[in-house]
XYZ file of C-alpha atoms in Angstrom:
751
model
C 35.896 -27.695 -43.080
C 37.845 -24.478 -43.518
C 40.320 -24.628 -46.304
C 42.188 -21.415 -45.649
C 42.556 -20.802 -41.967
C 44.687 -17.834 -41.084
C 46.560 -18.717 -37.922
C 47.840 -16.238 -35.433
C 51.314 -17.123 -36.653
C 50.472 -15.821 -40.108
C 50.668 -19.228 -41.789
C 48.060 -21.533 -43.294
C 48.551 -24.837 -41.527
C 49.442 -27.840 -43.617
C 47.526 -31.061 -43.298
C 50.235 -32.632 -41.179
C 49.601 -30.825 -37.889
C 46.524 -29.254 -36.308
C 48.493 -27.131 -33.851
C 51.001 -24.404 -34.438
C 53.793 -23.376 -32.080
C 55.401 -20.569 -34.010
C 55.669 -17.056 -32.555
C 52.707 -14.718 -32.905
C 52.284 -12.790 -36.107
C 53.723 -9.228 -36.075
C 51.596 -6.117 -36.551
C 49.782 -6.174 -39.880
C 50.932 -3.836 -42.603
C 48.709 -1.766 -44.850
C 46.333 -3.467 -47.261
C 46.263 -1.129 -50.208
C 42.800 0.073 -51.185
C 40.747 -2.652 -49.606
C 41.862 -3.434 -46.123
C 42.394 -2.463 -42.542
C 44.903 -3.291 -39.875
C 44.107 -4.464 -36.383
C 44.197 -2.522 -33.193
C 46.508 -4.137 -30.701
C 45.776 -3.864 -27.020
C 42.870 -1.495 -27.484
C 40.870 -1.049 -24.328
C 37.159 -1.566 -24.271
C 36.915 1.730 -22.339
C 34.101 0.840 -20.000
C 34.027 0.669 -16.265
C 34.394 -3.063 -16.105
C 37.457 -3.033 -18.265
C 39.019 -0.164 -16.397
C 38.576 -1.820 -13.067
C 39.730 -5.153 -14.346
C 36.845 -6.971 -12.712
C 35.979 -9.143 -15.671
C 38.436 -11.907 -16.370
C 36.727 -12.679 -19.636
C 37.360 -9.348 -21.257
C 39.848 -10.446 -23.880
C 42.151 -8.356 -25.934
C 42.962 -5.866 -23.193
C 45.980 -7.464 -21.607
C 49.321 -8.641 -22.966
C 49.894 -12.364 -23.224
C 53.198 -14.164 -22.967
C 54.734 -17.295 -24.434
C 54.331 -19.125 -27.709
C 51.045 -19.128 -29.578
C 49.223 -22.317 -30.577
C 46.034 -22.605 -32.617
C 43.472 -25.257 -33.556
C 40.199 -25.460 -35.458
C 37.227 -26.658 -33.405
C 34.034 -28.501 -34.292
C 30.876 -28.912 -32.270
C 30.215 -25.275 -31.317
C 26.563 -24.316 -31.605
C 26.652 -20.808 -30.158
C 29.030 -18.266 -28.568
C 28.380 -19.775 -25.131
C 30.115 -22.952 -26.374
C 33.185 -20.818 -27.024
C 33.131 -19.640 -23.397
C 32.971 -23.249 -22.178
C 36.066 -24.150 -24.168
C 37.909 -21.071 -22.932
C 37.052 -21.971 -19.328
C 38.357 -25.515 -19.773
C 41.626 -24.501 -21.430
C 42.364 -21.514 -19.189
C 42.406 -23.892 -16.203
C 45.366 -25.806 -17.604
C 48.751 -25.349 -15.991
C 51.122 -23.379 -18.196
C 48.364 -21.599 -20.177
C 48.674 -17.828 -19.875
C 45.655 -17.024 -22.052
C 43.164 -18.912 -24.205
C 40.476 -17.526 -26.435
C 38.060 -18.933 -28.990
C 37.325 -16.962 -32.157
C 33.777 -18.062 -32.800
C 33.486 -16.555 -36.294
C 36.374 -18.647 -37.641
C 35.957 -21.600 -35.209
C 39.519 -21.260 -33.971
C 41.089 -21.785 -30.540
C 44.197 -19.668 -29.877
C 46.304 -20.437 -26.796
C 49.329 -18.634 -25.386
C 51.547 -20.824 -23.217
C 55.101 -20.953 -21.965
C 55.707 -24.448 -23.353
C 54.211 -26.965 -25.756
C 50.857 -27.866 -24.173
C 49.317 -29.425 -27.299
C 48.337 -32.730 -25.687
C 46.901 -31.061 -22.579
C 44.755 -28.723 -24.667
C 43.494 -31.537 -26.876
C 42.532 -33.579 -23.803
C 40.824 -30.609 -22.124
C 38.779 -29.773 -25.237
C 37.751 -33.406 -25.700
C 36.733 -33.658 -22.038
C 34.609 -30.540 -22.483
C 32.707 -32.353 -25.240
C 34.189 -30.667 -28.308
C 36.601 -31.809 -31.001
C 39.692 -30.329 -32.577
C 39.636 -30.336 -36.361
C 42.549 -30.882 -38.675
C 43.248 -28.148 -41.208
C 43.283 -30.701 -44.038
C 41.806 -29.210 -47.151
C 40.269 -32.483 -48.284
C 38.508 -33.321 -44.994
C 34.974 -34.530 -45.753
C 31.909 -32.671 -44.565
C 29.702 -34.368 -42.003
C 26.765 -36.115 -43.671
C 23.111 -35.397 -42.900
C 22.906 -38.708 -41.017
C 25.962 -37.933 -38.886
C 24.627 -34.524 -37.943
C 21.053 -35.588 -37.203
C 21.157 -39.264 -36.206
C 20.559 -38.579 -32.489
C 17.385 -36.627 -33.264
C 16.185 -39.197 -35.819
C 16.755 -42.193 -33.516
C 15.134 -40.460 -30.538
C 12.163 -39.462 -32.690
C 11.697 -43.065 -33.836
C 11.919 -44.298 -30.241
C 9.369 -41.675 -29.177
C 7.001 -42.774 -31.941
C 7.398 -46.448 -30.991
C 6.823 -45.637 -27.310
C 3.685 -43.649 -28.086
C 2.286 -46.481 -30.241
C 3.139 -49.030 -27.555
C 1.495 -46.936 -24.815
C -1.717 -46.960 -26.862
C -1.660 -50.749 -26.827
C -0.500 -51.287 -23.249
C 0.028 -48.426 -20.783
C 2.613 -50.259 -18.645
C 4.652 -51.294 -21.660
C 4.399 -47.740 -22.953
C 5.746 -46.383 -19.644
C 8.703 -48.750 -19.828
C 9.298 -47.774 -23.440
C 9.315 -44.056 -22.557
C 11.784 -44.764 -19.731
C 14.060 -46.584 -22.183
C 13.691 -43.708 -24.664
C 14.580 -41.181 -21.955
C 17.654 -43.151 -20.908
C 18.780 -43.385 -24.541
C 18.262 -39.655 -25.019
C 19.889 -38.649 -21.748
C 23.114 -40.507 -22.487
C 24.722 -37.898 -24.827
C 23.243 -34.959 -22.887
C 24.285 -36.272 -19.469
C 27.716 -37.236 -20.755
C 28.222 -33.689 -22.042
C 27.022 -32.255 -18.708
C 29.565 -34.359 -16.784
C 32.326 -33.322 -19.171
C 31.483 -29.664 -18.688
C 31.349 -30.048 -14.910
C 34.849 -31.531 -14.893
C 36.117 -28.759 -17.177
C 34.820 -25.954 -14.954
C 31.282 -25.255 -16.262
C 28.888 -26.857 -13.747
C 25.795 -24.809 -14.623
C 25.496 -25.519 -18.339
C 22.178 -26.042 -20.130
C 23.047 -29.756 -20.432
C 23.135 -29.953 -16.621
C 19.684 -28.399 -16.321
C 18.229 -30.734 -18.942
C 19.744 -33.817 -17.325
C 18.381 -32.906 -13.883
C 14.943 -32.154 -15.328
C 14.761 -35.414 -17.300
C 15.913 -37.590 -14.374
C 13.550 -35.786 -12.007
C 10.647 -36.323 -14.400
C 11.396 -40.053 -14.456
C 11.303 -40.206 -10.654
C 7.844 -38.616 -10.479
C 6.480 -40.810 -13.281
C 6.316 -38.193 -16.060
C 8.083 -40.542 -18.443
C 6.611 -39.273 -21.717
C 7.435 -35.684 -20.801
C 10.974 -36.660 -19.780
C 11.574 -38.122 -23.236
C 9.931 -35.127 -24.923
C 12.179 -32.740 -22.965
C 15.265 -34.387 -24.425
C 13.917 -34.579 -27.963
C 12.959 -30.903 -27.987
C 16.313 -29.972 -26.481
C 18.276 -31.866 -29.151
C 16.091 -30.362 -31.862
C 16.657 -26.872 -30.466
C 20.413 -27.449 -30.355
C 20.415 -28.563 -33.986
C 18.426 -25.518 -35.099
C 20.774 -23.296 -33.124
C 23.791 -24.904 -34.790
C 22.250 -24.368 -38.223
C 21.530 -20.724 -37.456
C 25.059 -20.225 -36.132
C 26.565 -21.608 -39.326
C 24.391 -19.165 -41.287
C 25.756 -16.291 -39.226
C 29.320 -17.453 -39.930
C 28.677 -17.947 -43.620
C 30.080 -14.535 -44.574
C 33.380 -15.373 -42.912
C 33.621 -18.911 -44.277
C 32.836 -17.584 -47.760
C 35.725 -15.166 -47.383
C 38.015 -18.007 -46.306
C 37.096 -19.944 -49.448
C 37.891 -17.109 -51.862
C 41.490 -18.116 -52.444
C 42.049 -21.107 -54.748
C 44.182 -24.002 -53.537
C 46.486 -23.971 -56.561
C 48.066 -21.426 -58.873
C 49.756 -21.462 -62.273
C 53.312 -20.182 -61.906
C 55.354 -19.160 -64.949
C 59.051 -20.065 -65.134
C 60.264 -18.869 -68.502
C 58.063 -20.632 -71.071
C 56.993 -23.340 -68.617
C 53.761 -23.385 -66.645
C 53.759 -25.087 -63.249
C 50.675 -25.847 -61.161
C 51.754 -25.230 -57.570
C 50.128 -24.916 -54.155
C 49.218 -21.360 -53.198
C 51.364 -21.652 -50.063
C 54.469 -22.067 -52.198
C 54.074 -18.685 -53.931
C 56.622 -16.009 -53.008
C 56.873 -12.280 -53.792
C 58.311 -11.836 -57.268
C 56.757 -15.009 -58.714
C 54.961 -14.556 -62.031
C 51.568 -16.243 -62.176
C 48.915 -16.679 -64.815
C 45.227 -16.243 -63.970
C 42.626 -17.471 -66.423
C 39.460 -15.553 -67.254
C 36.891 -16.238 -64.544
C 39.526 -17.490 -62.068
C 40.370 -15.959 -58.707
C 43.726 -14.490 -57.755
C 45.591 -16.731 -55.300
C 47.615 -13.854 -53.802
C 47.921 -10.070 -53.864
C 49.633 -9.243 -57.156
C 50.599 -6.491 -59.613
C 49.090 -6.516 -63.089
C 51.765 -7.043 -65.778
C 49.449 -6.727 -68.789
C 48.392 -3.340 -70.153
C 44.949 -3.426 -68.558
C 42.248 -5.816 -67.318
C 38.909 -5.866 -65.496
C 38.515 -7.519 -62.105
C 35.427 -8.425 -60.122
C 36.221 -7.249 -56.574
C 32.682 -7.612 -55.199
C 33.569 -10.447 -52.824
C 35.920 -8.154 -50.934
C 34.589 -4.646 -51.473
C 30.865 -5.154 -52.069
C 31.190 -3.172 -55.339
C 29.268 -4.997 -58.058
C 30.786 -3.108 -61.028
C 34.096 -4.640 -62.244
C 37.107 -2.429 -61.599
C 39.411 -1.472 -64.478
C 43.064 -1.959 -63.506
C 46.070 -0.650 -65.428
C 49.561 -2.090 -65.706
C 51.421 -1.911 -62.400
C 48.277 -1.594 -60.263
C 47.812 -3.911 -57.295
C 44.907 -6.368 -57.197
C 43.884 -8.233 -54.048
C 43.728 -11.993 -53.586
C 40.241 -13.403 -54.132
C 39.348 -11.001 -56.961
C 38.246 -12.533 -60.279
C 39.673 -11.751 -63.687
C 36.527 -10.894 -65.638
C 37.236 -11.152 -69.349
C 40.797 -12.207 -70.087
C 43.774 -14.282 -69.047
C 46.272 -12.091 -67.225
C 49.843 -12.280 -65.991
C 50.500 -11.042 -62.464
C 53.515 -10.555 -60.203
C 52.949 -11.849 -56.661
C 53.577 -9.264 -53.910
C 52.221 -11.003 -50.779
C 53.634 -13.882 -48.770
C 51.631 -16.882 -47.648
C 49.264 -15.816 -44.880
C 49.711 -12.097 -45.615
C 47.307 -11.459 -48.493
C 44.347 -9.107 -48.263
C 42.018 -11.992 -47.384
C 44.352 -13.287 -44.665
C 44.628 -9.842 -43.141
C 40.883 -9.275 -43.176
C 40.380 -12.648 -41.476
C 42.993 -11.708 -38.891
C 41.119 -8.446 -38.305
C 37.837 -10.323 -37.851
C 39.504 -12.596 -35.326
C 40.807 -9.617 -33.377
C 37.398 -7.945 -33.585
C 35.823 -10.788 -31.618
C 38.074 -9.924 -28.686
C 36.458 -6.506 -28.365
C 33.000 -7.457 -27.183
C 30.203 -4.966 -26.665
C 29.598 -3.809 -23.065
C 26.081 -5.258 -23.078
C 27.478 -8.623 -24.210
C 30.016 -8.656 -21.395
C 27.287 -7.702 -18.924
C 25.037 -10.558 -20.043
C 27.967 -12.974 -19.768
C 28.606 -11.898 -16.178
C 24.878 -11.931 -15.438
C 24.493 -15.525 -16.659
C 27.169 -16.740 -14.231
C 24.927 -15.803 -11.306
C 21.580 -16.196 -13.045
C 21.787 -19.960 -13.666
C 22.738 -20.929 -10.073
C 20.035 -18.549 -8.832
C 17.415 -20.257 -10.998
C 18.509 -23.677 -9.716
C 18.210 -22.413 -6.138
C 14.767 -20.925 -6.870
C 13.593 -24.185 -8.447
C 14.787 -26.050 -5.333
C 12.865 -23.644 -3.071
C 9.713 -24.023 -5.178
C 10.079 -27.790 -4.806
C 10.689 -27.825 -1.020
C 8.868 -24.903 0.607
C 5.194 -25.732 -0.185
C 5.446 -29.419 0.930
C 7.602 -28.664 4.001
C 5.902 -25.493 5.250
C 2.370 -25.827 3.957
C 1.930 -29.632 3.791
C 1.376 -29.529 0.027
C 1.722 -32.692 -2.052
C 5.286 -33.407 -3.104
C 4.753 -34.575 -6.674
C 3.049 -31.451 -8.107
C 5.672 -29.134 -6.613
C 8.594 -31.309 -7.733
C 7.049 -31.152 -11.195
C 6.746 -27.343 -10.986
C 10.319 -27.049 -9.722
C 11.620 -29.099 -12.638
C 9.587 -27.025 -15.076
C 10.927 -23.812 -13.554
C 14.446 -25.230 -13.963
C 13.884 -25.546 -17.696
C 12.141 -22.203 -18.066
C 15.026 -20.481 -16.341
C 17.610 -21.744 -18.849
C 19.620 -18.658 -19.916
C 20.454 -19.831 -23.457
C 18.175 -17.427 -25.321
C 19.212 -14.505 -23.125
C 22.943 -15.192 -23.403
C 22.853 -15.679 -27.164
C 20.635 -12.627 -27.804
C 23.568 -10.204 -28.074
C 26.404 -12.241 -29.655
C 24.058 -13.674 -32.287
C 23.071 -10.167 -33.382
C 26.629 -8.835 -33.267
C 28.074 -11.808 -35.174
C 25.447 -11.378 -37.890
C 26.024 -7.614 -38.075
C 29.813 -7.922 -38.325
C 29.453 -10.573 -41.038
C 27.009 -8.339 -42.938
C 29.380 -5.365 -42.689
C 32.375 -7.417 -43.874
C 30.411 -8.727 -46.830
C 29.583 -5.151 -47.860
C 33.112 -3.802 -47.715
C 33.294 -2.418 -44.167
C 35.309 -3.840 -41.294
C 34.108 -3.075 -37.778
C 36.548 -4.122 -35.076
C 34.220 -5.868 -32.658
C 30.997 -5.415 -30.751
C 32.288 -2.437 -28.753
C 32.927 -0.464 -31.955
C 29.586 -1.563 -33.400
C 27.797 -0.318 -30.289
C 29.637 3.028 -30.384
C 28.692 3.626 -34.024
C 25.000 3.763 -33.221
C 25.534 6.584 -30.708
C 27.395 8.889 -33.126
C 25.738 12.259 -33.719
C 28.645 14.165 -35.325
C 31.118 12.983 -37.965
C 34.411 14.867 -38.318
C 36.229 14.403 -41.638
C 39.807 14.932 -42.651
C 39.972 16.637 -46.052
C 42.823 15.270 -48.155
C 42.365 11.608 -49.004
C 39.042 11.397 -47.174
C 36.570 13.930 -48.542
C 38.882 14.443 -51.501
C 40.735 11.880 -53.567
C 44.146 13.048 -52.325
C 45.312 13.334 -55.946
C 45.506 16.927 -57.252
C 44.472 17.513 -60.861
C 45.098 20.463 -63.152
C 42.121 22.791 -63.383
C 43.587 25.805 -65.251
C 46.497 26.472 -67.614
C 46.927 30.241 -68.073
C 49.328 31.457 -70.777
C 51.046 34.806 -70.074
C 52.967 35.244 -73.354
C 50.335 34.248 -75.957
C 51.974 30.841 -76.452
C 50.186 27.524 -77.012
C 48.759 26.115 -73.701
C 49.746 22.590 -74.774
C 53.333 23.652 -75.393
C 53.373 25.344 -71.996
C 52.128 22.189 -70.310
C 54.697 20.014 -72.117
C 57.510 22.283 -70.937
C 56.260 22.062 -67.345
C 56.027 18.283 -67.604
C 59.619 18.111 -68.862
C 60.805 19.993 -65.793
C 58.765 17.799 -63.413
C 59.555 14.440 -65.059
C 60.849 11.910 -62.553
C 59.603 13.796 -59.493
C 57.456 11.967 -56.923
C 55.739 15.114 -55.646
C 51.919 14.917 -56.047
C 51.782 18.228 -57.957
C 54.566 17.092 -60.267
C 52.818 13.816 -60.966
C 49.582 15.646 -61.752
C 51.354 17.892 -64.277
C 53.099 14.960 -65.983
C 49.869 12.915 -66.101
C 47.947 15.818 -67.656
C 50.663 16.373 -70.260
C 50.821 12.671 -71.091
C 47.115 12.762 -71.924
C 47.902 15.147 -74.813
C 49.528 12.229 -76.675
C 52.493 14.437 -77.619
C 56.132 13.741 -76.810
C 57.393 15.416 -73.655
C 60.626 17.309 -74.353
C 63.892 16.042 -72.859
C 65.084 17.945 -69.785
C 68.634 18.099 -68.496
C 70.301 19.496 -65.400
C 67.140 18.953 -63.351
C 67.516 20.051 -59.767
C 65.333 20.928 -56.831
C 65.916 24.345 -55.298
C 65.301 24.216 -51.563
C 62.333 26.409 -50.788
C 62.119 27.722 -54.357
C 60.966 25.064 -56.792
C 62.326 22.885 -59.584
C 64.444 23.997 -62.533
C 65.822 22.288 -65.620
C 67.202 23.032 -69.089
C 64.804 22.259 -71.958
C 65.756 22.942 -75.595
C 68.520 25.238 -74.409
C 66.182 27.333 -72.258
C 66.318 27.621 -68.471
C 62.886 26.717 -67.047
C 61.759 27.120 -63.440
C 58.528 26.063 -61.712
C 57.933 27.812 -58.420
C 55.309 29.195 -56.050
C 54.183 32.753 -56.895
C 54.886 34.074 -53.388
C 58.626 33.811 -54.074
C 58.570 35.958 -57.213
C 59.043 39.732 -57.413
C 58.807 40.131 -61.191
C 55.061 39.541 -61.464
C 52.885 42.367 -62.792
C 49.771 43.552 -60.999
C 47.580 41.875 -63.627
C 49.411 38.571 -63.183
C 49.117 38.812 -59.395
C 45.381 39.460 -59.761
C 45.046 36.324 -61.907
C 46.917 34.306 -59.274
C 44.785 35.716 -56.445
C 41.598 34.790 -58.321
C 42.785 31.197 -58.741
C 43.896 30.887 -55.122
C 40.628 32.315 -53.796
C 38.901 29.383 -55.495
C 40.986 27.034 -53.341
C 43.457 26.161 -56.094
C 47.182 25.671 -55.655
C 48.950 27.831 -58.269
C 52.501 27.553 -59.612
C 54.320 29.772 -62.070
C 56.438 28.582 -65.021
C 59.333 30.884 -65.853
C 61.511 30.735 -68.978
C 64.855 32.494 -68.669
C 63.564 34.302 -65.565
C 60.393 35.570 -67.319
C 56.884 34.290 -66.278
C 55.288 32.529 -69.262
C 52.366 30.707 -67.637
C 50.331 29.754 -64.592
C 49.207 26.235 -63.723
C 46.421 25.806 -61.153
C 45.719 22.493 -59.428
C 43.147 21.353 -56.936
C 42.371 18.173 -55.089
C 39.131 16.757 -56.450
C 36.198 15.971 -54.179
C 35.299 12.289 -54.085
C 32.402 11.427 -56.371
C 30.340 10.022 -53.503
C 31.229 12.637 -50.864
C 28.101 14.765 -51.289
C 25.844 11.716 -51.356
C 27.482 10.391 -48.184
C 26.986 13.702 -46.361
C 23.321 13.831 -47.438
C 22.805 10.300 -46.095
C 24.357 11.265 -42.751
C 22.147 14.353 -42.554
C 19.097 12.148 -43.153
C 20.174 10.105 -40.111
C 20.283 13.243 -37.961
C 24.076 13.447 -37.989
C 26.006 16.685 -38.490
C 29.290 16.795 -40.416
C 32.378 18.990 -40.078
C 35.720 19.067 -41.903
C 38.952 19.293 -39.903
C 41.986 19.980 -42.084
C 45.535 21.206 -41.909
C 45.143 22.871 -45.313
C 44.991 26.629 -45.755
C 41.653 28.375 -45.107
C 41.040 29.266 -48.764
C 41.435 25.702 -50.012
C 39.365 24.414 -47.093
C 36.630 26.987 -47.683
C 36.346 26.013 -51.352
C 35.923 22.312 -50.582
C 33.542 23.013 -47.671
C 31.408 25.293 -49.837
C 31.213 22.637 -52.546
C 30.062 20.053 -49.984
C 27.927 22.369 -47.856
C 29.533 21.615 -44.475
C 31.309 23.528 -41.702
C 35.089 23.438 -41.484
C 38.129 24.275 -39.393
C 41.379 24.881 -41.272
C 45.137 25.201 -40.620
C 44.942 22.580 -37.871
C 47.999 20.760 -36.601
C 47.458 17.175 -35.309
C 47.197 18.521 -31.751
C 44.612 21.065 -32.913
C 42.546 18.284 -34.489
C 42.606 16.387 -31.198
C 41.439 19.501 -29.331
C 38.644 20.063 -31.852
C 37.461 16.449 -31.519
C 37.575 16.656 -27.713
C 35.446 19.825 -27.782
C 32.918 18.202 -30.124
C 32.899 15.033 -28.007
C 31.874 17.026 -24.957
C 28.668 17.990 -26.775
C 27.764 14.630 -28.357
C 29.441 11.405 -29.551
C 31.840 12.005 -32.457
C 33.259 9.749 -35.173
C 36.546 10.849 -36.755
C 37.155 9.753 -40.347
C 40.650 10.003 -41.796
C 43.435 8.289 -43.670
C 46.737 9.848 -42.624
C 49.240 9.572 -39.798
C 48.230 13.049 -38.643
C 44.625 11.841 -38.245
C 45.493 8.987 -35.861
C 45.547 11.067 -32.615
C 42.151 12.601 -33.433
C 40.743 9.135 -34.228
C 41.887 7.944 -30.827
C 40.305 10.948 -29.110
C 36.934 10.446 -30.841
C 34.153 8.152 -29.653
C 35.060 5.978 -32.626
C 37.742 6.276 -35.304
C 37.042 5.244 -38.900
C 39.829 4.819 -41.462
C 39.764 4.825 -45.228
C 41.040 1.449 -46.444
C 43.844 3.020 -48.491
C 45.066 5.061 -45.541
C 48.328 4.918 -43.643
C 49.300 1.992 -41.430
C 49.014 4.124 -38.293
C 45.507 5.321 -39.161
C 44.355 1.780 -39.929
C 45.800 0.405 -36.699
C 44.280 3.198 -34.601
C 40.808 3.073 -36.143
C 37.891 1.101 -34.727
C 36.438 0.545 -38.193
C 37.561 0.814 -41.807
C 35.904 1.405 -45.172
C 37.706 -1.235 -47.207
C 36.123 -0.141 -50.483
C 36.994 3.558 -49.856
C 33.393 4.597 -50.487
C 32.174 7.276 -48.087
C 28.593 6.111 -48.537
C 29.612 3.152 -46.390
C 29.585 5.461 -43.343
C 25.826 5.845 -43.286
C 25.446 2.135 -44.005
C 27.625 1.262 -40.977
C 25.665 3.583 -38.704
C 22.334 2.233 -39.942
C 23.613 -1.296 -39.332
C 24.705 -0.369 -35.807
C 21.303 1.128 -34.994
C 19.538 -1.882 -36.471
C 21.741 -4.135 -34.323
C 20.817 -2.176 -31.189
C 17.134 -2.592 -32.013
C 17.669 -6.274 -32.775
C 19.380 -6.865 -29.422
C 16.547 -5.135 -27.566
C 14.031 -7.289 -29.440
C 16.009 -10.433 -28.625
C 16.195 -9.641 -24.916
C 12.477 -8.853 -24.882
C 11.718 -12.207 -26.571
C 13.954 -14.137 -24.186
C 12.710 -12.529 -20.978
C 9.114 -12.133 -22.135
C 8.625 -15.825 -22.890
C 10.257 -16.776 -19.588
C 7.974 -14.444 -17.657
C 4.831 -15.792 -19.356
C 5.747 -19.442 -18.835
C 6.900 -18.803 -15.269
C 3.426 -17.574 -14.377
C 1.670 -20.367 -16.268
C 3.920 -22.993 -14.647
C 3.339 -21.798 -11.084
C -0.390 -21.717 -11.766
C -0.230 -25.294 -13.121
C -1.228 -24.466 -16.707
C 1.964 -25.544 -18.509
C 4.315 -28.458 -17.962
C 7.762 -29.785 -18.750
C 7.579 -30.201 -22.484
C 6.112 -26.737 -23.005
C 8.888 -25.310 -20.818
C 11.506 -26.872 -23.080
C 9.579 -25.751 -26.131
C 9.521 -22.231 -24.717
C 13.272 -22.257 -24.105
C 14.197 -23.857 -27.442
C 11.628 -21.699 -29.195
C 13.022 -18.539 -27.625
C 16.540 -19.504 -28.658
C 15.407 -20.245 -32.208
C 13.422 -16.984 -32.412
C 16.317 -14.938 -31.059
C 18.769 -16.511 -33.521
C 16.383 -16.174 -36.468
C 15.786 -12.533 -35.575
C 19.549 -11.915 -35.459
C 19.984 -13.533 -38.877
C 17.789 -10.805 -40.379
C 20.797 -8.485 -40.001
C 22.634 -10.488 -42.672
C 20.140 -9.102 -45.190
C 20.368 -5.529 -43.885
C 20.975 -3.054 -46.705
């Protein structure tokens, strides 16, 4: 049972009520360093979506009314989710219903409180709503498998009895079949009433009853046993595929230690509010996003970012919920509300991702709607035509028709794509990358060019001092301390870099007075009775030729250079440059190995861009406005599929114009909301990993479809030729479903 279910309303439900009728959660805000925000109303951008011919394409239309949500039990595969959606969408007053399979949640938009109607509809469809109680017991082995165990014992008894007396054995097999058909037939009737007449349960029920009528009693019982066994294996495999998500949901503890003065209070996590001071013991997980109040500490963030090395955090730095304090007890200040922590937001993103299904998945869903009735019609023709037109014996052709009915079951085919996509998305999430649905996952595999923003993407977005040049033979440290005094208190990135570099000298920074910013000129202040000014060299006329040559040399290396003047005389130059990310070169090499070209699109000046591009060995385009970036991406897209990677507001239009947009997890809200995927750990090497995963998923889907259709084709021929019978047909179908699911689960281990 899920202990931390993030509802669409943004709240974790208490044990008192399984449904929620609060308004929908607003747009997610940024998750610093490790998260991504959802895309709202993003179109799937295929022909079906554009034409609006698929009523099951979720996430592409606005929904009205209040939002209600429940947890569901009894789902074995994504097709179960479709059955529930069909049942609930038929209810009067429901504007939209969807099932998030990964988190086992039903979300319904309706104009009024339809809680009872939804509960009745779900129960009639053969599924159960779960309470969000944190202490709900897990189903025991006996509860989960008793139907299979009892039917197996009845089968064994019937087989033994048939060896003693054939007539008694026949009667025993009939009784076994009737016992086995009860839950299957009941489920088939429930699904028929809820709007799903051609479910696998319907096919199995017809086949088992038909087999009884023609005297194939042992095979009728075996059909049901194999079917129940296949369903159980499928359910087990599905829970494996969801394990990454359920593990994420379990990361937050139920309780926290809150400090009130000298008192410690153990409180529920839901009661924490921003500003609360909490205490986290060594080895314990953070219950909420929080700021570190101690001087420093190490945190294991691997559960969220995939990074195995503990991260060192300094006082004032933010740490996400679910991270573990490695070696010490720490005090933290809570900054997230209940339902709005990093884990909650990632779960919300996963839920939204399921609404953006891959085109091939939507096609197979539409295909199955016509495929199953067509198979039933074909089985009926195989049963009737030979006896009616060619005077063939009825019993053999009824038997073949029933076998064909079972062979034609679309379960393996329908599950082939969602099983692979669910496993791939879970694998990506576990490794620190969030991919917003099957459509984005499919697009990733087609990418042949990756366009990068520079600042904050290929570089760290934090300039550092590279050169301190003294012009009056003074001490470089003294020069730097004077500059830091002038820049103290400023929030400008260059100012912060100067102050940080000076602070590392472990010398006191002089006191500055009369600080003021000169519009278009720089910053000035009075330090030790001297008038100091920091400004750009282009605004100065008193520089000598030698000094201008020094400045030109620094700028040609892509460095931003400022001049420090004392009483109107230049006394020093300070050069700064944004530092390339440590893993940028490795990431570009990995992309090249995949046959992908890289290019840098930046609004920075050509000299700075050229220096970074030369260091990384890639092409570049510089001095680009946001509209210019969009035009560049459009031009590249006309040649081959392009992924745009960025982190800023100015990157969002280009991300939208690309085949797929990818955001850095620490990027702006707009970039995160626009992107189709996000690198939550901010490691560029995750790009190649995502693309490899996408390509592996494509291959896995092709393998799954080949398994599903290949086995059907083989057994279709053997059935019509009289070689195979009912129980082998069920074994083929259940076996294909098990093989397809097991093959998809391999993606969970994909590196």
